[in-house]
Amino acid sequence: MYSLFFVKMMTILDSLAATATAVAFESLSLVFDLCSLPLYAVIYQPWKLWTYKPIMYSKPLEGAPEWGPLVKTNYEIDPELFSGCTTIDQLMRKVFVRFQHTKGFGTRQQFGEEFETQPDGKVFKKKILGEYDWMTYGEFEKKVEFVSRALMSLGIRPRQNICILAETRVEWMLTAQACFRNNIPVVTLYPSLGKEGLIHGLNEAEVTHLITSQDLLPKIISVLLQVPSLTTIVYMESAYDKAPPPTAPKEIRLIPFSQMEQIGATADPELKGEKPTADDHAIIMYTSGSTGIPKAVIITHGNVVSVAKGFQIALVPLVPNDTYIAYLPLAHIFEISVELTCIAKGMKIGYSSPLTITDKSTAMPLGGKGDATLLRPHLMCAVPLVLDRIRKNVLENASRKGALFRRFLEFAISYKLRWTKWGFNTPLLNRVVFSKTRAVIGGRMKVICAGSAPLSADTHAFIKVCIDCPIIQGYGLTESTAGATLMELSDRSVGRVGPPIYGGYIKLIDWPQAHYHVTDKPYPRGEILVAGNTVAVGYYKNDALTREVFVEENGLRWLYTGDVGEVHPDGTIKIIDRKKDLVKLQFGEYVSLGKVEAELKTCALVENICVYGSSFHTYLVALVLPNELALSQIADQLGKTSRLVAELCNDSDIVQAATELVIAHAKKCHLQKVETPIKVKKKAPIRESTDRKRKDNVK
């Protein structure tokens, strides 16, 4: 009891000292501002920003209302890059000639692995990696040609589906390019997909040839009896594991990917595919299946080229030889579209993984260099969950150094936000405070592109300041080839997703059940509809759903997204809700679960969260996967001795303290009372229960 009282008193005193120091920081900064303002005014010339005429990023079609259809304005497109290109194959052939001597594709060789026991008893596998080895565009194109011939030699024919089921790696893109060249549609499935979804996708697409990785072979072989059409499996060998692959039934051809070039080199040169057209199917992309059996979207060559044009306009600062770090799943259209855009610009793509990005990533040994440290990329794509974790890690590291340092960091962030808003920069803070954060991802970042889920405004602003790099947020669906809207670099706002991309249209329609109307003030609000060259053909073998979601109207084919947005006066879109996320509580209040989850994910305690509500109750509940460091800090404050996450999650005192922390964070995020979960259940990671078994197996 006395120790707990002592801990609380020390916390209070530490907080008071930090507050006093923060006041001192403010006073010193005021003196510094008065002295440096004349010099900074000459350097940054902020009046140029003040006198800028507001940019109109999109405008309604002639005669249309302010809620659309909207089309993009204020853009420049590279006339040479896309001239005469209507298919992926045409665009890539042009690029391979233009940049044939330029380094284009980089991978790291794995030399070994080691096992590292953590203080809590967990055992992590660490990878011993070398430097990046690079292929030029010309070398890559030669491999593409051989693999395309090998595929034909193995019996695959134009317009016959082939499936790629593998993690993000250079062989994935190489195989896809070979398929695009031969007019072979690529069926994509997530490596994490369960057996039921895997069987469904392979059977529905009538796949005869599968390209996968050696690590996934056991899963594939276990379902072969339920996929009668499959005859050939080509597997990408493991980088380090030299163990032989598992045995497949004798009627299945099992071919290592390393033999594909040799097969292609000796294949009949007359055995060629056919050139695709803009309307030919390029990709049949299955969803992750989180809401049931996965459904597939048909994406054409024309769709992909159109989205590459749109992305290229927003990524103007990136030039040939700039580097992109590729780690998101290539089974997602967002990653494919960005990589193809980077290839079109002659950039270098360094292949990475979520476990090896930084020096501190879970698969990197002590003293090892992460992929970003070696690549020093200029472009990175990130989902909001990754950016939320970066933010939490920065704040956790600051907290470890004490309340004083944490308060100083918060002051530095608010100070920089204030001055950058007025057209200045903060070079001293950038060098002293933010340079270390920027160095975590290489120190050369020009643009971070965020997508796939809503990014909270707080995280958007925080990362933009700490990394000293603009974040452009986009909005799209698989059904729109990842491209519906994308921010411009000149847009300094946060929490918005930009105007329609080049070649696209956006409009809103009423959703009266939730009281969203296009006549709302100050901004029109409603369900977002997307049309244009990026809108996909429809759903694979699902005409009923295609007719429901894709609707012809006045010469345009509109995609009903199910997302709710508002149109701002400068022609940009803000996502404010999702129809499927809306729940009606017992007293008739509508609550957006997605909005609540997006805000609460920024809480230090929350690693991930699921919020639930129903019409049988008046309140929301939350299932929280806790951040283990934050949970341990709560345990310390309450005098708890256990360090097992499962025990802490079931401790009533900790549950109460955690609930209060989540509720306080909800208030800080300005969530309404009805949007605040009043019951919080913490869930320990599943891995904890198996850590001891894994440790014994390693020994």
CSV table of C-alpha atoms in Angstrom, one decimal, residues 182 224 620:
chain,number,residue,atom,x,y,z
A,182,ASN,CA,1.1,-13.1,-72.7
A,224,LEU,CA,-5.0,-30.6,-53.5
A,620,LEU,CA,-20.9,0.3,-27.0
